[in-house]
Short mmCIF file of C-alpha atoms in Angstrom, two decimals:
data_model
loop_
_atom_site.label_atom_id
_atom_site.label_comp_id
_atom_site.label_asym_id
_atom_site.label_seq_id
_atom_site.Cartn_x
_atom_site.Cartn_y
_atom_site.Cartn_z
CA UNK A 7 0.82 -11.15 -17.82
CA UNK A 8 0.07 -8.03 -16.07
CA UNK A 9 -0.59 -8.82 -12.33
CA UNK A 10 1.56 -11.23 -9.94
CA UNK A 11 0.00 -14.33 -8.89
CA UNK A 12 1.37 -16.19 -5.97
CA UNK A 13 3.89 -19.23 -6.75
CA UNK A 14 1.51 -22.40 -7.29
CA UNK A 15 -1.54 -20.68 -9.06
CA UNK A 16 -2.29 -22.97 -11.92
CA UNK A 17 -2.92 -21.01 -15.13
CA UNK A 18 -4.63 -22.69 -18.36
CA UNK A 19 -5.55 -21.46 -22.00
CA UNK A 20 -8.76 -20.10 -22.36
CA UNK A 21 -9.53 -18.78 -26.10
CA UNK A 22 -6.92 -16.09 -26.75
CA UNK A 23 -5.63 -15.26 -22.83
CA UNK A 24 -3.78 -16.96 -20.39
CA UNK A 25 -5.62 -16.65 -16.87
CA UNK A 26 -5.43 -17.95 -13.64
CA UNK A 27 -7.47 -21.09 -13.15
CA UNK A 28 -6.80 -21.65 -9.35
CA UNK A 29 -4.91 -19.34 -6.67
CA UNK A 30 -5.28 -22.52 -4.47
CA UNK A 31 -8.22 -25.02 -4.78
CA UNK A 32 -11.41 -24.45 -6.13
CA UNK A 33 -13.86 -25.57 -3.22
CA UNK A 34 -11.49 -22.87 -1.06
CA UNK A 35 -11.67 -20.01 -3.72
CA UNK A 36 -15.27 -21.06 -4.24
CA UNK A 37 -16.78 -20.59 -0.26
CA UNK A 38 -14.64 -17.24 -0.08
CA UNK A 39 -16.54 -15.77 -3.13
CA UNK A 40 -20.16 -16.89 -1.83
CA UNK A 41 -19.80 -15.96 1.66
CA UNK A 42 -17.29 -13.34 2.03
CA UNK A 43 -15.38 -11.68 -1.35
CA UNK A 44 -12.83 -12.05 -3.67
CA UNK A 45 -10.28 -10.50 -6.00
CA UNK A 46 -10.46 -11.20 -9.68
CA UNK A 47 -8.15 -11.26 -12.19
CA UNK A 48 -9.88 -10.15 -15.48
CA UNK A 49 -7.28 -9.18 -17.52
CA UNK A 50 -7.99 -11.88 -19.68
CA UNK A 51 -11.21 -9.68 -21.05
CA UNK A 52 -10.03 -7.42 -23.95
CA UNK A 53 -11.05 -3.58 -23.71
CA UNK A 54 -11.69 -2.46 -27.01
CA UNK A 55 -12.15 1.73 -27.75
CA UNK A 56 -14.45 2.69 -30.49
CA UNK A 57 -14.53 6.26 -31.12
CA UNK A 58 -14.76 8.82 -34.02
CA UNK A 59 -18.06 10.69 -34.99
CA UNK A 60 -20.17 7.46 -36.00
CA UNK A 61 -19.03 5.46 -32.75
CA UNK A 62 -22.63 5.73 -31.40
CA UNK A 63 -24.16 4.33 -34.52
CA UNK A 64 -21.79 1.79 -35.12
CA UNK A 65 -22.42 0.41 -31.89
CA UNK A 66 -25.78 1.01 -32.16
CA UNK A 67 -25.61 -1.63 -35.43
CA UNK A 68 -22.84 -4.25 -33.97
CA UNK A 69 -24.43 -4.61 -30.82
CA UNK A 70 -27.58 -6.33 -29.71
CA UNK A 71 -28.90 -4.30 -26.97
CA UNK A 72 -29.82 -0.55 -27.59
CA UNK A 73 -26.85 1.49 -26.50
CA UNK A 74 -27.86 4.47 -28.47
CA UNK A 75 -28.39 6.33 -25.17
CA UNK A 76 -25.92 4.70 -22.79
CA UNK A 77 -23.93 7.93 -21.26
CA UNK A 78 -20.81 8.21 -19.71
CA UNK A 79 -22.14 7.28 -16.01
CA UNK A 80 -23.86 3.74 -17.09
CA UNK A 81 -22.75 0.46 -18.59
CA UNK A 82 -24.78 -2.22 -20.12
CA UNK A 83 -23.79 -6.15 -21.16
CA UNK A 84 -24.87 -6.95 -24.56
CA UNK A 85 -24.31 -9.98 -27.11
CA UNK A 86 -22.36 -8.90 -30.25
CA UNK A 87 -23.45 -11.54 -32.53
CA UNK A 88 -22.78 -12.54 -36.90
CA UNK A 89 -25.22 -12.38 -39.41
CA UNK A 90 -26.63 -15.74 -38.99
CA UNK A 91 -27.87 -14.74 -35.20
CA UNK A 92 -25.13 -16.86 -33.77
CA UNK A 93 -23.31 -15.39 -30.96
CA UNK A 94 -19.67 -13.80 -31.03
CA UNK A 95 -19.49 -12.26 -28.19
CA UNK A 96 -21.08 -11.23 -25.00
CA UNK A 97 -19.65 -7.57 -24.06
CA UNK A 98 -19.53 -4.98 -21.16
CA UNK A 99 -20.31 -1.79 -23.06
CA UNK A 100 -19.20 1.34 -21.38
CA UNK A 101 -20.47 4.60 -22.43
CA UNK A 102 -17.20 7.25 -23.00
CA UNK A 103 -17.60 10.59 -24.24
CA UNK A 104 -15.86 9.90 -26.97
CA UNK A 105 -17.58 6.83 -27.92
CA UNK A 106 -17.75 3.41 -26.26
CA UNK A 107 -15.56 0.46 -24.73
CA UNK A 108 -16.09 -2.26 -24.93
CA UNK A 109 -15.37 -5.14 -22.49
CA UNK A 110 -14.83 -8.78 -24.82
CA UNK A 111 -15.67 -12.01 -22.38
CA UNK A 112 -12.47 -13.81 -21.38
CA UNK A 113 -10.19 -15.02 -24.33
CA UNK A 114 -12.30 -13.27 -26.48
CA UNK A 115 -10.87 -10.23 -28.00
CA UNK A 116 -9.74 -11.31 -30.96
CA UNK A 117 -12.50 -12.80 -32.61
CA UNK A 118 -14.30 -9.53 -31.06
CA UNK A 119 -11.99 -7.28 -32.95
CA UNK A 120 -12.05 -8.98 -36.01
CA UNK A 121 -15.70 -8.95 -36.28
CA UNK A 122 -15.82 -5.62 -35.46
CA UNK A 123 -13.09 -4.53 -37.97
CA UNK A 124 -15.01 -6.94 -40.72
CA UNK A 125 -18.42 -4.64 -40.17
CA UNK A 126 -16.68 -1.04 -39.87
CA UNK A 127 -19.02 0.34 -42.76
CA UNK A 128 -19.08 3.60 -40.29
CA UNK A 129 -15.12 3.97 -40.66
CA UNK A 130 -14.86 4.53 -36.77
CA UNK A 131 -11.60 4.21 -35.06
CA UNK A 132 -11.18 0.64 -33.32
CA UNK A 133 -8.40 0.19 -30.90
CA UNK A 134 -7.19 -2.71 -29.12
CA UNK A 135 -6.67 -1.18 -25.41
CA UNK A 136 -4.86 -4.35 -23.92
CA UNK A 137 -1.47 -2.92 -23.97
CA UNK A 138 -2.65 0.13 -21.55
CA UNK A 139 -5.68 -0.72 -19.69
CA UNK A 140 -6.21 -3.76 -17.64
CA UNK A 141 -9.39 -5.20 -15.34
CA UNK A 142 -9.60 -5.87 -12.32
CA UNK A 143 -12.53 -7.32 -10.18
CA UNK A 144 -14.43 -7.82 -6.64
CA UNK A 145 -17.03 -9.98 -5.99
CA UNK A 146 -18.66 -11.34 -3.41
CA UNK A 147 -21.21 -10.66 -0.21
CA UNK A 148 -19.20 -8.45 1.18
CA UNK A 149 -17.34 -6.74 -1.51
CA UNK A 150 -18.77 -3.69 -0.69
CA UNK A 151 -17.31 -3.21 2.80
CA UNK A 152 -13.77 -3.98 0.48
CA UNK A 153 -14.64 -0.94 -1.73
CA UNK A 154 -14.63 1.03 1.35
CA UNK A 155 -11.56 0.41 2.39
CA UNK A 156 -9.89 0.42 -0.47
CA UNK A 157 -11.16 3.56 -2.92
CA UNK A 158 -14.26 4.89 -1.52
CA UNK A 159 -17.27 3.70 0.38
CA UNK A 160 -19.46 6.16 -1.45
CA UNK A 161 -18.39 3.97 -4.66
CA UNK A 162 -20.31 1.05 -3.45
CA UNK A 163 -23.58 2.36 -3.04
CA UNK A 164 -23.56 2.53 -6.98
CA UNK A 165 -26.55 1.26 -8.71
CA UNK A 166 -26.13 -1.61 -10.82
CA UNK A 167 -24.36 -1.13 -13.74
CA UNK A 168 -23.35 2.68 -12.87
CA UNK A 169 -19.99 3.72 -13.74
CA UNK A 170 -17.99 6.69 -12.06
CA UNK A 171 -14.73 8.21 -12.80
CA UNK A 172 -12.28 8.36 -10.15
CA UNK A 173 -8.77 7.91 -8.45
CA UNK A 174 -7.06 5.76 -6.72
CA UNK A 175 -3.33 6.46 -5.31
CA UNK A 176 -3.27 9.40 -7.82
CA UNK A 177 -4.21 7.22 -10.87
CA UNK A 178 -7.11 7.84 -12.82
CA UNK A 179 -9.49 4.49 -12.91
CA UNK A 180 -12.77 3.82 -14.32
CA UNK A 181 -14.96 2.43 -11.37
CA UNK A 182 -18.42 0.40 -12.40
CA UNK A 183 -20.66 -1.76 -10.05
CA UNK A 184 -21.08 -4.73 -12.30
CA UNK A 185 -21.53 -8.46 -11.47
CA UNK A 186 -21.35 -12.12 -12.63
CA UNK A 187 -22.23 -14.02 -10.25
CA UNK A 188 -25.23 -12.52 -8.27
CA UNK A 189 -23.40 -11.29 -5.62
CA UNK A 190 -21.91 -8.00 -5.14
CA UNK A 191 -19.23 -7.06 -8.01
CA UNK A 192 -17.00 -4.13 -9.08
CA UNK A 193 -14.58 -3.92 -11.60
CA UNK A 194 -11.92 -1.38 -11.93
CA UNK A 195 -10.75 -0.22 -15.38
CA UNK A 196 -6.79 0.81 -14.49
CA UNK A 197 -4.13 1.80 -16.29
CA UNK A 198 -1.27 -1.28 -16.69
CA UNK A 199 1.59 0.46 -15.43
CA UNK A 200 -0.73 0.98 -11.87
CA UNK A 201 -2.47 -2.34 -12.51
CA UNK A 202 0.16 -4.44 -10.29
CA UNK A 203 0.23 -1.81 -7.30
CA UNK A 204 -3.55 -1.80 -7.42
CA UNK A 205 -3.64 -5.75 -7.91
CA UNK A 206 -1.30 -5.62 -4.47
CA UNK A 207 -3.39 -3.80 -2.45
CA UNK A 208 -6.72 -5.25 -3.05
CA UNK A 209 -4.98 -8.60 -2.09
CA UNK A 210 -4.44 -6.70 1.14
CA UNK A 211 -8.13 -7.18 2.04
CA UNK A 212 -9.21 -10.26 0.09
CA UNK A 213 -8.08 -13.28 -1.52
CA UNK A 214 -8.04 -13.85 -5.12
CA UNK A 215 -10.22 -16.54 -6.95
CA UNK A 216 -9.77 -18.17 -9.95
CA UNK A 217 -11.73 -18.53 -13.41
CA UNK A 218 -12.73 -22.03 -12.46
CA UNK A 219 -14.52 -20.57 -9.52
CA UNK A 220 -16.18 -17.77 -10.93
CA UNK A 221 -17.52 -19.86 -13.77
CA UNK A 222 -19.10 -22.17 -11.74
CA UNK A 223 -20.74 -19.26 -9.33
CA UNK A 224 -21.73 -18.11 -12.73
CA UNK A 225 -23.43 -20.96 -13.86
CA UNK A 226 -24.77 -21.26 -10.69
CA UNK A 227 -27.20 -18.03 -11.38
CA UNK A 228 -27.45 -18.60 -14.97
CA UNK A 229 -24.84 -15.88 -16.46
CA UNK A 230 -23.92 -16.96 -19.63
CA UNK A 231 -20.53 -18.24 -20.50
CA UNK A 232 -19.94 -17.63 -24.09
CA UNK A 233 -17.10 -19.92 -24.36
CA UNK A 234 -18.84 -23.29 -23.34
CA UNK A 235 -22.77 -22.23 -24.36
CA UNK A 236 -22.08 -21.08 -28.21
CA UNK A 237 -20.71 -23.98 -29.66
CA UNK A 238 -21.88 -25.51 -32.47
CA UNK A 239 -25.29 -23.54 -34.45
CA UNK A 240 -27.26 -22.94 -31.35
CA UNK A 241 -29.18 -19.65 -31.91
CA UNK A 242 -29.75 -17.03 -29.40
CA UNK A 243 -33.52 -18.27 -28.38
CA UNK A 244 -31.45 -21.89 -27.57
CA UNK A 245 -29.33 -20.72 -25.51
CA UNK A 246 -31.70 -18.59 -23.43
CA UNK A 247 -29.80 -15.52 -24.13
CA UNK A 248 -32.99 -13.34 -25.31
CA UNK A 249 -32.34 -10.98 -22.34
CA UNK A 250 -29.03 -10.03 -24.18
CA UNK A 251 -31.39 -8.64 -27.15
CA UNK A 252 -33.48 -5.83 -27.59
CA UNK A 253 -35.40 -7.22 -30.98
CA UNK A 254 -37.27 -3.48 -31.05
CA UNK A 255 -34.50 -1.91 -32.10
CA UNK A 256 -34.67 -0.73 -36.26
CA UNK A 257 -31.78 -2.54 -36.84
CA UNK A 258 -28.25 -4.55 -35.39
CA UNK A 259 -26.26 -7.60 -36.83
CA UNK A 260 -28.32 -10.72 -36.84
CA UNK A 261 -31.85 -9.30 -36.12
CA UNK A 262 -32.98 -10.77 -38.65
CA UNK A 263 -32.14 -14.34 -37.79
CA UNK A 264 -33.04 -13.73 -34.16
CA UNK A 265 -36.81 -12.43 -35.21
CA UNK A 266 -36.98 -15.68 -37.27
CA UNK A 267 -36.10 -17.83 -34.21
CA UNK A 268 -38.28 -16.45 -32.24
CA UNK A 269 -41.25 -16.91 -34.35
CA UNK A 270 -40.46 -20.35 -35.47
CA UNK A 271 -41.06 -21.22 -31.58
CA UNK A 272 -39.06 -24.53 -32.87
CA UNK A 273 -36.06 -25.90 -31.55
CA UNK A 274 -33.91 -27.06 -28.70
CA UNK A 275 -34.01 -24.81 -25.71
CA UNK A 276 -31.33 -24.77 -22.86
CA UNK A 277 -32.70 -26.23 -19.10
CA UNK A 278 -30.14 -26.49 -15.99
CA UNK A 279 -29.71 -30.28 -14.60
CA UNK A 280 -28.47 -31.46 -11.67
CA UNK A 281 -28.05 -35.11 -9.82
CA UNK A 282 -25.42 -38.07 -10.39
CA UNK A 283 -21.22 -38.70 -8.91
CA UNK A 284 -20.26 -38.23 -12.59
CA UNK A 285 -19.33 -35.17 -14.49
CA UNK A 286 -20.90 -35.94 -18.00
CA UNK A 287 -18.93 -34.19 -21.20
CA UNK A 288 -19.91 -32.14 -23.62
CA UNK A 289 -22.18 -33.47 -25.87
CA UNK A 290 -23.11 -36.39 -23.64
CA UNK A 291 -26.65 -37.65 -24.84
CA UNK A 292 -29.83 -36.78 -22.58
CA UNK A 293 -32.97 -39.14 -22.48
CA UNK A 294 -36.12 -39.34 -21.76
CA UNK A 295 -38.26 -42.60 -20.61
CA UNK A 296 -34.72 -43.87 -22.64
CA UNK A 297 -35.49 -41.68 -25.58
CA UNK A 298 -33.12 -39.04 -27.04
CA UNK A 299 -34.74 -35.56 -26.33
CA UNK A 300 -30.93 -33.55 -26.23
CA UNK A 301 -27.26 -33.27 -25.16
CA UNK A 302 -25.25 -32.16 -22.25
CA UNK A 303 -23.65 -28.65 -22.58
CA UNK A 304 -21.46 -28.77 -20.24
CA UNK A 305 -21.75 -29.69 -16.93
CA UNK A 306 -18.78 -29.34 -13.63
CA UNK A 307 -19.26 -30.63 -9.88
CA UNK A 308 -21.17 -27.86 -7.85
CA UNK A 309 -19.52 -27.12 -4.52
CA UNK A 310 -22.17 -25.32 -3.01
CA UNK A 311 -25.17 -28.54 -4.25
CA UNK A 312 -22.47 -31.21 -3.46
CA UNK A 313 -23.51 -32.61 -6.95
CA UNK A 314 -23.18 -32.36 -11.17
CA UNK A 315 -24.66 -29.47 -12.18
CA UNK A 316 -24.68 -28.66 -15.88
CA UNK A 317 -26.83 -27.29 -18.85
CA UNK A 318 -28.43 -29.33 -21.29
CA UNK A 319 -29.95 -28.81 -24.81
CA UNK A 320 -33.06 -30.41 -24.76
CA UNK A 321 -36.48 -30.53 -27.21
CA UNK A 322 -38.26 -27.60 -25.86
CA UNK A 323 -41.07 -28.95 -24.26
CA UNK A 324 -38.60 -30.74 -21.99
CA UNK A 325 -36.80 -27.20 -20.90
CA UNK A 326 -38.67 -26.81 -17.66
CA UNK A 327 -38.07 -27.32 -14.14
CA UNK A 328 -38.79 -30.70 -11.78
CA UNK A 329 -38.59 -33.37 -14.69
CA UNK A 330 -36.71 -36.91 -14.47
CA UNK A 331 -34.07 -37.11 -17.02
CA UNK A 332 -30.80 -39.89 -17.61
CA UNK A 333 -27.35 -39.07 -18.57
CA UNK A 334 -25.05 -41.46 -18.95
CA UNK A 335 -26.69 -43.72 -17.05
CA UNK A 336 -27.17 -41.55 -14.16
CA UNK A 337 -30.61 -39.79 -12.78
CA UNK A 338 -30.50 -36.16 -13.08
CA UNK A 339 -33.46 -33.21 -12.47
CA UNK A 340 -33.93 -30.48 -14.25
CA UNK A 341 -33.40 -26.97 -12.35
CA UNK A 342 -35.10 -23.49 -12.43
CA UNK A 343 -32.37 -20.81 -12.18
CA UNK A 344 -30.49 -19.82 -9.75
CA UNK A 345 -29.62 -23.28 -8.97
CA UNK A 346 -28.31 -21.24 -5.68
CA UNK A 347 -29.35 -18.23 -4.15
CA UNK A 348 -26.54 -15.79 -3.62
CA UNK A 349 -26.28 -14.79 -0.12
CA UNK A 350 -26.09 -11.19 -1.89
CA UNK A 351 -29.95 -11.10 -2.00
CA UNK A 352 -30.25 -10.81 1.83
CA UNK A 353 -27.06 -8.96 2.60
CA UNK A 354 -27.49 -5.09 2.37
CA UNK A 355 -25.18 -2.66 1.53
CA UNK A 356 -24.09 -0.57 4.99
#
């Protein structure tokens, strides 16, 4: 584990990385992030290099958004997905002058990396940067003014999804205005052997939150979460993930399958839920007038609604906002997204 976390964090598995779950409690870590800003620990999200003379087109074929284009200055997310249109990954592509990097979701870098290695018809280099590079994040109303203070206030002014080389303490980082969560976000690309002194002093201004936190602000504003959303043989088109595809492109991994799903117009399609004291499971069956019309995707208690709040898989002339539904039992509605407006949205940058 590259950064320190204070004594009583609780850490838990997720896919291949051990992360921090909780720095203290999640309704704590949870207010912090939507109303002021936090620290995140992202090392759990593999950077992967690609680079040799066919980097561009390899990523240009692996990749489901066109990043044929993307310069050194800019970064763009992007599903990575197998032949059958089903979803490996979703990615933070960097563009490098060398090539690309690639940022795997968390716990997701080796299933990245293999598929990656498996589709290498280009022969590029592929290189697993965990041992050397590390992430680290902000987010949060106010992260801005914590850019400021700790790098350089000019940095937070970026434009979404603009990257910038620079330094901190002496060390060479790669800054980029990202975002998960609808609120302001940053993430820092450092090297490890800096990653703990740069991990300190952040913690100087804010507070760290944990994955169980930024998950649910996530879901909150409908960013994806690979790791609970792509199980099973839901396509792209059912898990609402379209916007993660560029289907003009000539060609990339699964295009195929995604064209045919969206022409089929068939399906289940993904709607947010909310209502009911109990947290239903995965799989958990939905009704309608007490007929089955879907399942539960996964669903958490919402600190900001005070309620469930969860994604369901649903016959798609169900997936729309305002409609009466029962799981288990319990009354829920179905949302439009965001299910909660990020204070963000109001807050300028000064």
């Amino acid at each position: 584990m590259t950064l320190t976390h204070p004594e009583g964090t609780v850490h838990g598995q997720v896919g291949d990385a051990t992360v921090p779950l909780r720095f203290t409690d999640l309704s704590t870590e949870y207010g912090v992030l939507r109303d002021r800003a936090v620290a995140l620990d992202l090392s759990g999200h593999t950077l992967v290099e690609i680079s040799g003379p066919a980097a561009v087109d390899f990523a240009q074929r692996v990749l489901a958004r066109d990043v044929e284009y993307l310069t050194s200055e800019r970064c763009m997310m992007s599903l990575v997905l197998d032949d059958d249109g089903r979803v490996v990954d979703q990615v933070l592509a960097f563009g490098r002058e060398d090539g690309l990097l690639l940022e795997s979701s968390v716990g997701a870098g080796t299933r990245l990396i293999e598929h990656l290695r498996a589709h290498n018809d280009e022969g590029v280099e592929i290189v697993d940067r965990s041992a050397d590079l590390t992430v680290i994040g902000l987010e949060g109303p106010y992260a801005w003014g914590v850019v400021g203070r700790l790098i350089d206030g000019e940095l937070a002014s970026l434009p979404f999804e603009a990257v910038s080389d620079t330094v901190w303490n002496d060390v060479e980082i790669v800054f980029a205005r990202t975002g998960f969560t609808g609120e302001y976000g940053y993430q820092m690309i450092v090297p490890v052997e800096s990653a703990a002194d740069l991990w300190r002093a952040t913690l100087e201004h804010v507070t760290p939150s944990g994955q169980e936190a930024l998950e649910l602000a996530m879901l909150e504003v409908r960013q994806p979460i690979p790791r609970l959303e792509t199980a099973g043989d839901a396509d792209v088109i059912e898990i609402g993930a379209n916007w993660l595809v560029d289907v003009t492109k000539d060609e990339f991994v699964g295009k195929e399958a995604v064209l045919a799903a969206f022409e089929s117009r068939q399906g289940r399609r993904t709607v947010g839920f909310s209502g009911g004291d109990v947290v239903p499971e995965p799989g958990a069956r939905v009704l309608a007038g007490g007929e089955d019309v879907g399942e539960v995707v996964f669903a958490v208690r919402s600190v900001g609604l005070g309620a469930t709040l969860g994604l369901a898989r649903v016959e798609a002339g169900l997936a729309a906002a305002g409609l009466e539904l029962t799981v288990e039992g319990a009354g829920v509605t179905t949302l439009t997204s965001p299910y909660i407006v990020p204070k963000s949205w109001s807050i300028p940058i000064i």
